[in-house]
PDB file of C-alpha atoms in Angstrom:
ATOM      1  CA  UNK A   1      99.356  97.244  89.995  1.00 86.00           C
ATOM      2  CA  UNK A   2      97.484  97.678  93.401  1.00 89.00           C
ATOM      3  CA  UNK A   3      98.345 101.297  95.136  1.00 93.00           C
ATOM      4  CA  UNK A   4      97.854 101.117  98.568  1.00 92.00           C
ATOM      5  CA  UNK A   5      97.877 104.473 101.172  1.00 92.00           C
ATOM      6  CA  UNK A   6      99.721 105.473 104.389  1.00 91.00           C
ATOM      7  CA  UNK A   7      99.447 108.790 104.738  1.00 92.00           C
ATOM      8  CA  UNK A   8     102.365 108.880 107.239  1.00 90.00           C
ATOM      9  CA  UNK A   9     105.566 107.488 105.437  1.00 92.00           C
ATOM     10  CA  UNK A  10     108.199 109.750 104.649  1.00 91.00           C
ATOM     11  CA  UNK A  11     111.597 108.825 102.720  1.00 88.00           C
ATOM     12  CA  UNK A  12     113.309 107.792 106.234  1.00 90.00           C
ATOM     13  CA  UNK A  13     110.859 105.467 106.915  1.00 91.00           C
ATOM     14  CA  UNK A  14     112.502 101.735 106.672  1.00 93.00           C
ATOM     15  CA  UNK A  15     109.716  99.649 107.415  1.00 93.00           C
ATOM     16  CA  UNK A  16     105.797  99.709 107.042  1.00 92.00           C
ATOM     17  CA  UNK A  17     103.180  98.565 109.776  1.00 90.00           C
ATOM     18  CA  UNK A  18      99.743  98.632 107.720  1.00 89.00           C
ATOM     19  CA  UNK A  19      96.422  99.089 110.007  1.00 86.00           C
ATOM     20  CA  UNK A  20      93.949  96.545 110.877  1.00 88.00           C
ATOM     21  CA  UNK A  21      91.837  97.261 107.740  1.00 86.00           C
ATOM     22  CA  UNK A  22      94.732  97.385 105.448  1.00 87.00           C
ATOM     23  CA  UNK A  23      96.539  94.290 106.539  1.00 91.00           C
ATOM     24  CA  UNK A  24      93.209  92.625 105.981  1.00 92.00           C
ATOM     25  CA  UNK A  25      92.610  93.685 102.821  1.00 89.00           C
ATOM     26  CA  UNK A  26      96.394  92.327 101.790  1.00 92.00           C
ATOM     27  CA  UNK A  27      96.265  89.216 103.758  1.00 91.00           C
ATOM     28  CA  UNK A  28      92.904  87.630 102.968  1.00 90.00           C
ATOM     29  CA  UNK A  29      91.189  89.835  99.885  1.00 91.00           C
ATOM     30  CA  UNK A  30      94.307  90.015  97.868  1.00 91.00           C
ATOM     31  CA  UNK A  31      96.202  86.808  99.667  1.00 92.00           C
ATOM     32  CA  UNK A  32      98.981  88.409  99.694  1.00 92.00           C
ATOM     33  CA  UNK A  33     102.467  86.628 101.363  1.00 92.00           C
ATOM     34  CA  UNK A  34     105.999  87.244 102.764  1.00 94.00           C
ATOM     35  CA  UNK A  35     107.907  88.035 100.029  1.00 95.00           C
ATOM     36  CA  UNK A  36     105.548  89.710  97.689  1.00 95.00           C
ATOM     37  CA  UNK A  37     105.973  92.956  96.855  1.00 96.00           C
ATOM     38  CA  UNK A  38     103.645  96.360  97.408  1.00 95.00           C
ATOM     39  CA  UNK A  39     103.204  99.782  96.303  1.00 95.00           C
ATOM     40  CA  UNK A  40     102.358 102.565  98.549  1.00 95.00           C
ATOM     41  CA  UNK A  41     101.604 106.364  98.248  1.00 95.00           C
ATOM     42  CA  UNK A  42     101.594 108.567 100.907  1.00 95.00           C
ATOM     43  CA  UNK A  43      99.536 110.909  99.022  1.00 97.00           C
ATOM     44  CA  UNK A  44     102.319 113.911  98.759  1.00 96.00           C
ATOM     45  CA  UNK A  45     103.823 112.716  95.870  1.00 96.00           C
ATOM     46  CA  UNK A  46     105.856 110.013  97.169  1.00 95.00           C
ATOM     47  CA  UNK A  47     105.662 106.288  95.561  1.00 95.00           C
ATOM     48  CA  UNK A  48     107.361 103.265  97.506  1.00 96.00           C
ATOM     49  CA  UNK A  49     107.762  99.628  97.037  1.00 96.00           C
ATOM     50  CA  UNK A  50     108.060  97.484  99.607  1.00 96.00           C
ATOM     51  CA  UNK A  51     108.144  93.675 100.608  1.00 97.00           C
ATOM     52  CA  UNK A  52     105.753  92.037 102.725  1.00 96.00           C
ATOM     53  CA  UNK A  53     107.909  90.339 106.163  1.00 96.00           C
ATOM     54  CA  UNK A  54     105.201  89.668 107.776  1.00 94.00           C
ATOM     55  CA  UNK A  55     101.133  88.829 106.803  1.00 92.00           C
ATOM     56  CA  UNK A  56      97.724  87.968 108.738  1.00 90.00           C
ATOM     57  CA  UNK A  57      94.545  89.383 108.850  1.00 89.00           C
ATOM     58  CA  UNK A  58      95.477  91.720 112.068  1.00 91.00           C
ATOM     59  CA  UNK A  59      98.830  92.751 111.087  1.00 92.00           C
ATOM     60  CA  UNK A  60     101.291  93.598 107.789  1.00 93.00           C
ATOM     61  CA  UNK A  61     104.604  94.507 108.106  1.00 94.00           C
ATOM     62  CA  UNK A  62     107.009  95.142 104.817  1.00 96.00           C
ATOM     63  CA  UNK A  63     110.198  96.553 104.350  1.00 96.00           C
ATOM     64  CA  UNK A  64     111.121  99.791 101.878  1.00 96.00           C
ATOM     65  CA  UNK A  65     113.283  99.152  99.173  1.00 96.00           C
ATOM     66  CA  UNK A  66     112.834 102.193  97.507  1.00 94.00           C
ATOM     67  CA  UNK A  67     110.638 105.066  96.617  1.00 93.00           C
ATOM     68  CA  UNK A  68     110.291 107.537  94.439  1.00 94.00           C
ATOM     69  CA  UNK A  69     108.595 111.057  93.741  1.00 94.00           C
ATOM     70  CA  UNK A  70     105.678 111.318  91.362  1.00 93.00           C
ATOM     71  CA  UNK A  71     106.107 114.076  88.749  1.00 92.00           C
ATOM     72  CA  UNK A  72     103.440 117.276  89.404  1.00 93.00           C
ATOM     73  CA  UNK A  73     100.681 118.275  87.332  1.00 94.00           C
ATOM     74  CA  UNK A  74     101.596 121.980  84.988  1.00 94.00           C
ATOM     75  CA  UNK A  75      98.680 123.276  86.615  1.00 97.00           C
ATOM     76  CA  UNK A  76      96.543 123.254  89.869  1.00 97.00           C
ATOM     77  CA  UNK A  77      92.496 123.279  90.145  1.00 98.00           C
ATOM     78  CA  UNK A  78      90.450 124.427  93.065  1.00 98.00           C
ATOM     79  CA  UNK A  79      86.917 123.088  92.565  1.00 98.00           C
ATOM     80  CA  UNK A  80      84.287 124.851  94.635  1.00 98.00           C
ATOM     81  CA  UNK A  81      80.883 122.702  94.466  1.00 98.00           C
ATOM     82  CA  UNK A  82      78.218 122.910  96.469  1.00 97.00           C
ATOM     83  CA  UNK A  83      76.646 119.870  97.816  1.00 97.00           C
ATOM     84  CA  UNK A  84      74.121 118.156  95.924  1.00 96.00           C
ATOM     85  CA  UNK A  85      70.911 117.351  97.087  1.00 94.00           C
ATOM     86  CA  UNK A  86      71.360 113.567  96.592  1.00 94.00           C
ATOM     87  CA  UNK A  87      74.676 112.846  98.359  1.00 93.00           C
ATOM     88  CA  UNK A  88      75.556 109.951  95.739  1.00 95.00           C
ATOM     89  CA  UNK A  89      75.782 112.388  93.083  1.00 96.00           C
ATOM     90  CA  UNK A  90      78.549 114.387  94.862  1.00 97.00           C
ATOM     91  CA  UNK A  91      80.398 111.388  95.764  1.00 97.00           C
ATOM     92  CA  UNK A  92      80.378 110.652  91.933  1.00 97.00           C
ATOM     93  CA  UNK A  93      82.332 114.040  91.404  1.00 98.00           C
ATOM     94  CA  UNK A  94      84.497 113.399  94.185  1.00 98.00           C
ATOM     95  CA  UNK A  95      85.698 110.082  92.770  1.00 98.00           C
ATOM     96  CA  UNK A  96      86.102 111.768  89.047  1.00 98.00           C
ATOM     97  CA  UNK A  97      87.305 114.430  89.376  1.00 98.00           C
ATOM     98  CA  UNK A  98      90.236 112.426  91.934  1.00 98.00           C
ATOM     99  CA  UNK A  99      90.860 110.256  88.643  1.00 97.00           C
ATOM    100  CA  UNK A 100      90.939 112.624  86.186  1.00 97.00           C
ATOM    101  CA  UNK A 101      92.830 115.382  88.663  1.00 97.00           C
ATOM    102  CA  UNK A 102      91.855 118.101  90.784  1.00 98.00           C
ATOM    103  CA  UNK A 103      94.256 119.436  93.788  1.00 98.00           C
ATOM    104  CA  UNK A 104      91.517 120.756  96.014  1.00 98.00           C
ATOM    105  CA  UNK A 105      88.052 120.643  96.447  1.00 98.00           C
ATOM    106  CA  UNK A 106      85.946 122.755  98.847  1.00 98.00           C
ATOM    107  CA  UNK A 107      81.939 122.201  99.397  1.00 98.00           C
ATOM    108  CA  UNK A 108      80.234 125.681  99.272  1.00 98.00           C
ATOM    109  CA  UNK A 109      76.765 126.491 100.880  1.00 97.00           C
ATOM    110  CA  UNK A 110      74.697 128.486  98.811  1.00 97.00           C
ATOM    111  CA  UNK A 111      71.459 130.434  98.429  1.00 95.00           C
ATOM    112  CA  UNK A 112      69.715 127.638  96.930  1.00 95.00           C
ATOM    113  CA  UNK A 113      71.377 124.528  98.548  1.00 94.00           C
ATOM    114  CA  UNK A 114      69.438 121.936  99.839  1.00 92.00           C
ATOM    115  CA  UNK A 115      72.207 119.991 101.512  1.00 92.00           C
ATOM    116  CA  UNK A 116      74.110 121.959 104.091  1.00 88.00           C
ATOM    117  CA  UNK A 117      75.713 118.949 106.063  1.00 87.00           C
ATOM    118  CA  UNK A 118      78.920 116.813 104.367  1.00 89.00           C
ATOM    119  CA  UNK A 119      80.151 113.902 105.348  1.00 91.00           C
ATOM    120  CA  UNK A 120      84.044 114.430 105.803  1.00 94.00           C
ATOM    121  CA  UNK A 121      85.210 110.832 106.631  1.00 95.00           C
ATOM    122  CA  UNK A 122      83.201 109.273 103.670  1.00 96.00           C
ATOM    123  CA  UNK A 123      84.087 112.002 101.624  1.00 97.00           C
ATOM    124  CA  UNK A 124      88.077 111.270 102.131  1.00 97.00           C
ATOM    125  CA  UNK A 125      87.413 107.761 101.756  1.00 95.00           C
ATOM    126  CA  UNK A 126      85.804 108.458  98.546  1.00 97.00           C
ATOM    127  CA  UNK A 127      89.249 110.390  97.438  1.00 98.00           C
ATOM    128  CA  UNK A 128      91.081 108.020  99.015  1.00 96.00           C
ATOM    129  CA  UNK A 129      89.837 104.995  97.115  1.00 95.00           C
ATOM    130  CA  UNK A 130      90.152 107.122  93.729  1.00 97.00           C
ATOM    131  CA  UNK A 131      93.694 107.967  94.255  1.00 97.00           C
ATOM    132  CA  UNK A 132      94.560 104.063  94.461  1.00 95.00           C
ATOM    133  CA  UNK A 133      92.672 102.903  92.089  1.00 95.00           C
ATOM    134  CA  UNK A 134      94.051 105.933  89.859  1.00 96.00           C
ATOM    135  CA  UNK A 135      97.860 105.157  90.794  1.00 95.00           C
ATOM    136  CA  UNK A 136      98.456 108.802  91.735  1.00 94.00           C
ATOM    137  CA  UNK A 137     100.716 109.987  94.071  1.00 95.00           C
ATOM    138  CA  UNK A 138      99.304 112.885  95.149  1.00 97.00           C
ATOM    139  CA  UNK A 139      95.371 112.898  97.369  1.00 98.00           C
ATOM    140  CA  UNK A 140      93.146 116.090  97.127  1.00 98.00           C
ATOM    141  CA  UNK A 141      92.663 118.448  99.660  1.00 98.00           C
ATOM    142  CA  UNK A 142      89.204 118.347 100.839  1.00 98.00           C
ATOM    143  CA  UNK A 143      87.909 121.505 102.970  1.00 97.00           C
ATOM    144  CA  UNK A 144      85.271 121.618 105.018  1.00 96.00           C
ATOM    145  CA  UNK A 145      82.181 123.225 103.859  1.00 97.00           C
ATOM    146  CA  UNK A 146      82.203 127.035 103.947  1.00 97.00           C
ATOM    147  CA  UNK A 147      79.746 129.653 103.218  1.00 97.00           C
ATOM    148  CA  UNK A 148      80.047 131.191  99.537  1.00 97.00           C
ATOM    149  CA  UNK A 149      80.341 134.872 100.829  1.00 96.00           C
ATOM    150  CA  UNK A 150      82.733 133.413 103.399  1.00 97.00           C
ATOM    151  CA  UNK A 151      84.778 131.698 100.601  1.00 97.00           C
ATOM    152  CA  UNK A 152      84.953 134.989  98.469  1.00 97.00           C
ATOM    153  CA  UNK A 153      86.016 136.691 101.594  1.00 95.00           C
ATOM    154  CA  UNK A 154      89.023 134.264 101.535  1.00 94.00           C
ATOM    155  CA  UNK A 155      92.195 135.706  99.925  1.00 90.00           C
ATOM    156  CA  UNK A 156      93.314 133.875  96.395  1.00 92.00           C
ATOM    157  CA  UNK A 157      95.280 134.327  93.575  1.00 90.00           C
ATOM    158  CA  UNK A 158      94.230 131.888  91.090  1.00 94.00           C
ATOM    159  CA  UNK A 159      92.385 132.423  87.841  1.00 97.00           C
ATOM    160  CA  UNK A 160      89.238 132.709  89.743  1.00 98.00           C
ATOM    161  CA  UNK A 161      86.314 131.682  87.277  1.00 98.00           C
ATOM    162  CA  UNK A 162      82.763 130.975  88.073  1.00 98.00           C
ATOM    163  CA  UNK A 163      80.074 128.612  86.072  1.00 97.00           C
ATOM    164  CA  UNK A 164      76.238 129.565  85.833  1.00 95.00           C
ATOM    165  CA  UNK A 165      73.187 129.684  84.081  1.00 90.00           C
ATOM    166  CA  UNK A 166      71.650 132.923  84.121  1.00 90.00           C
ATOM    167  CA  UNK A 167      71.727 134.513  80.274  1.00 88.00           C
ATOM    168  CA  UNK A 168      74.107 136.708  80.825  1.00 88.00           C
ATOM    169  CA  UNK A 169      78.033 137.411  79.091  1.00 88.00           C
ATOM    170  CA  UNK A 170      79.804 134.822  79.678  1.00 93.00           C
ATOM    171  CA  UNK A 171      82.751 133.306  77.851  1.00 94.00           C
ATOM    172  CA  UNK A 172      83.868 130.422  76.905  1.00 94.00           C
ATOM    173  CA  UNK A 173      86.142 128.450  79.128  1.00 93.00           C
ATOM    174  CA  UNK A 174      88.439 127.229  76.506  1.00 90.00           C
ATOM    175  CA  UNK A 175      88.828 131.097  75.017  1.00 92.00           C
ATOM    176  CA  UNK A 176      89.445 132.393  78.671  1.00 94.00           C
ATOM    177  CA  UNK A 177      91.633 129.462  80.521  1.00 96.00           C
ATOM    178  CA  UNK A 178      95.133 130.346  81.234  1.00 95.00           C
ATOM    179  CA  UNK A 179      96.986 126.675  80.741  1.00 95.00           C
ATOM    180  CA  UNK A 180      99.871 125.806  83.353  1.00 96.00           C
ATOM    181  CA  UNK A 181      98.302 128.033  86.122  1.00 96.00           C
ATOM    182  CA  UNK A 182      96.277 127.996  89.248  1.00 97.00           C
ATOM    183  CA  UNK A 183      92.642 127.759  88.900  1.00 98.00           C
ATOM    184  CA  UNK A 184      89.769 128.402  90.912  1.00 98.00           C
ATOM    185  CA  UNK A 185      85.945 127.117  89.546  1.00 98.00           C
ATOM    186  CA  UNK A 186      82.985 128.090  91.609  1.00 98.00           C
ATOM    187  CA  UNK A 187      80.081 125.589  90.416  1.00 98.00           C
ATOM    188  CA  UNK A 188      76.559 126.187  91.946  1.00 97.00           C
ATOM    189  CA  UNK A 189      73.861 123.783  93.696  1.00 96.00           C
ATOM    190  CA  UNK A 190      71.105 122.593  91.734  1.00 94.00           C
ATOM    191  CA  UNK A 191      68.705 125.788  91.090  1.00 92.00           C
ATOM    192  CA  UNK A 192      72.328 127.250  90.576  1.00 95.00           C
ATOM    193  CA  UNK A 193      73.749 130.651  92.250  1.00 97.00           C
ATOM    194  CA  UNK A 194      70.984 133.372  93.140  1.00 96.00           C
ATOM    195  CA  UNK A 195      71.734 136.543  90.761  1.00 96.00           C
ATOM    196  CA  UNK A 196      72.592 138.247  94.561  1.00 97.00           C
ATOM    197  CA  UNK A 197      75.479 135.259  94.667  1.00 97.00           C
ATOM    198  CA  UNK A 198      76.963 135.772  91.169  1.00 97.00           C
ATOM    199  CA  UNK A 199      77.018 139.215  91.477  1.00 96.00           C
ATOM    200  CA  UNK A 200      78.930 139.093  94.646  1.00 97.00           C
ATOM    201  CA  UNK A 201      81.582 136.291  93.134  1.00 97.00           C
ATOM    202  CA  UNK A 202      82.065 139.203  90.107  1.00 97.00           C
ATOM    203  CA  UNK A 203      82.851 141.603  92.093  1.00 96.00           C
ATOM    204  CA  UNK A 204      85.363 139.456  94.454  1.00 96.00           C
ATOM    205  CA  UNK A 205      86.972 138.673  91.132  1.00 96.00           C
ATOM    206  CA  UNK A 206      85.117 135.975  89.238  1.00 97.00           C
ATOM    207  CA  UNK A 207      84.884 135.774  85.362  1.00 97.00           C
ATOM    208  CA  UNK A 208      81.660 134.392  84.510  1.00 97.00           C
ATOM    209  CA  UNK A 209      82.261 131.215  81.704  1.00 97.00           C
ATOM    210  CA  UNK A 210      79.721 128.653  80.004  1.00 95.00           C
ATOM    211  CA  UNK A 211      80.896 125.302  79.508  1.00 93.00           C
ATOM    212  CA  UNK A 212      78.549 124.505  76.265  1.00 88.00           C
ATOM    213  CA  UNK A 213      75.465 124.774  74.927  1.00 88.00           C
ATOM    214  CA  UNK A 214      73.525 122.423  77.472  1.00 90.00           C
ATOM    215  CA  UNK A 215      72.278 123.107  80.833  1.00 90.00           C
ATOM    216  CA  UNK A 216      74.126 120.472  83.200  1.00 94.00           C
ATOM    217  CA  UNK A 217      73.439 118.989  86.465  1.00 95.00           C
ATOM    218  CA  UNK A 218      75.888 120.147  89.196  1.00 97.00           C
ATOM    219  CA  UNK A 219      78.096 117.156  89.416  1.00 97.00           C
ATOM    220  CA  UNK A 220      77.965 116.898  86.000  1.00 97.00           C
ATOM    221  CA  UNK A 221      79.277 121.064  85.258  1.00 97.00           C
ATOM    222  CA  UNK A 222      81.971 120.328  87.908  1.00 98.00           C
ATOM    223  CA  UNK A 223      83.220 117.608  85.884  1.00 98.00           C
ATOM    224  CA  UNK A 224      82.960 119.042  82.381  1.00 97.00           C
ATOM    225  CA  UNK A 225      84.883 122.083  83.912  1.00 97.00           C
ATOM    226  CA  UNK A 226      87.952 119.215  85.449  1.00 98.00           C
ATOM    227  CA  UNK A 227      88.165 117.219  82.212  1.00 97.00           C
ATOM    228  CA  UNK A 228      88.109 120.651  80.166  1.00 97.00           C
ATOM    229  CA  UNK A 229      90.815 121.827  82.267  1.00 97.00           C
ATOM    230  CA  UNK A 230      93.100 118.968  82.093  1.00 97.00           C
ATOM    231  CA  UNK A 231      92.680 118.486  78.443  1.00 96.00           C
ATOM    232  CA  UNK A 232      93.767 121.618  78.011  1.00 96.00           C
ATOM    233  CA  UNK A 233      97.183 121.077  80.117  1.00 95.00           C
ATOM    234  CA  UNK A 234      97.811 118.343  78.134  1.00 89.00           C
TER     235      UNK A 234
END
């Protein structure tokens, strides 16, 4: 099945006018017709199907017949990664953690980041092309990037839990996670959180957790910690 997105149907919306881009795609990449049928997310849960009227490579017009509303996850997960120095590596996480499920992400600038600047537009792209390709319903919230202190200033009442590498107590993120909750993870940059930075998340809250025995790249800790959580609501 091929998902596509239109981020502005709702479930009184009788007929579908796909942009330039899209209507290519259908028309002359997937040679699509009149007649054939599609399946659209809006990315807020809500799954349609809907028959092509109308197809060139300017302009796609189908008509709802129905829709539906994809089922929620038992939990949610904030991710809070900062940037990587290499931007591909980032967009790796972005498009992972999309597929295996994450509700939010937000890019923190730390001590030790080398990358301050995001792309926003590529970034939602990114998520955008992951949700399709995924067949989910729902698209993450991206934020822009924030400060760290600025973040922890921010009011939240998830499990707030932070990952690091300094040798100090920690616990184990399977021991500590509460299943079918709201999550926070705060995952450093490469050279990971100053001591200054950790200490600061502890006292705003955080629970300092390992996530093995291995020391792991950024993108790579921010996915352990989104598979580990999922498998875990599962």
């Amino acid at each position: 099945m091929q998902l596509f997105y239109n981020p502005t149907l709702t479930e009184s919306n009788k007929e579908i006018i796909f942009s330039r881009e899209e209507s290519k795609h259908i028309a002359k990449v997937l040679r699509k017709k009149e007649g054939d049928l599609l399946h659209i997310t809006n990315g807020a849960g809500s799954l349609f199907t809907a028959i092509i009227t109308f197809s060139n490579q300017s302009k796609c017009i189908a008509i709802v017949k129905s829709n539906s509303q994809q089922q929620t996850k038992p939990y949610k997960l904030h991710m809070v990664v900062a940037p990587t120095k290499m931007n591909d590596r980032y967009e790796w996480f972005l498009e992972k953690a999309t597929e295996i499920g994450v509700d939010e992400i937000t890019p923190i600038i730390c001590d030790h980041s080398e990358r301050k600047v995001i792309k926003m537009e590529r970034f939602e792209r990114i998520l955008q092309s992951a949700m399709k390709q995924s067949l989910q319903g729902y698209l993450p919230k991206l934020n822009p990037a924030i400060s760290l202190s600025d973040f922890l200033n921010q009011k939240n009442d998830d499990q707030l839990l932070i990952a690091h590498c300094e040798e100090t107590k920690k616990q184990s993120l399977k021991e500590i996670l509460k299943t079918q909750s709201n999550v926070t993870i705060l995952i450093g940059p490469e050279g990971d959180f100053s001591s200054k930075e950790i200490e600061l998340a502890i006292s705003s809250g955080y629970i300092p957790v390992t996530l093995g025995n291995t020391r792991l790249r950024t993108e790579t800790a921010a996915i352990a910690a989104v598979h580990s959580v999922a498998f875990m609501n599962t």
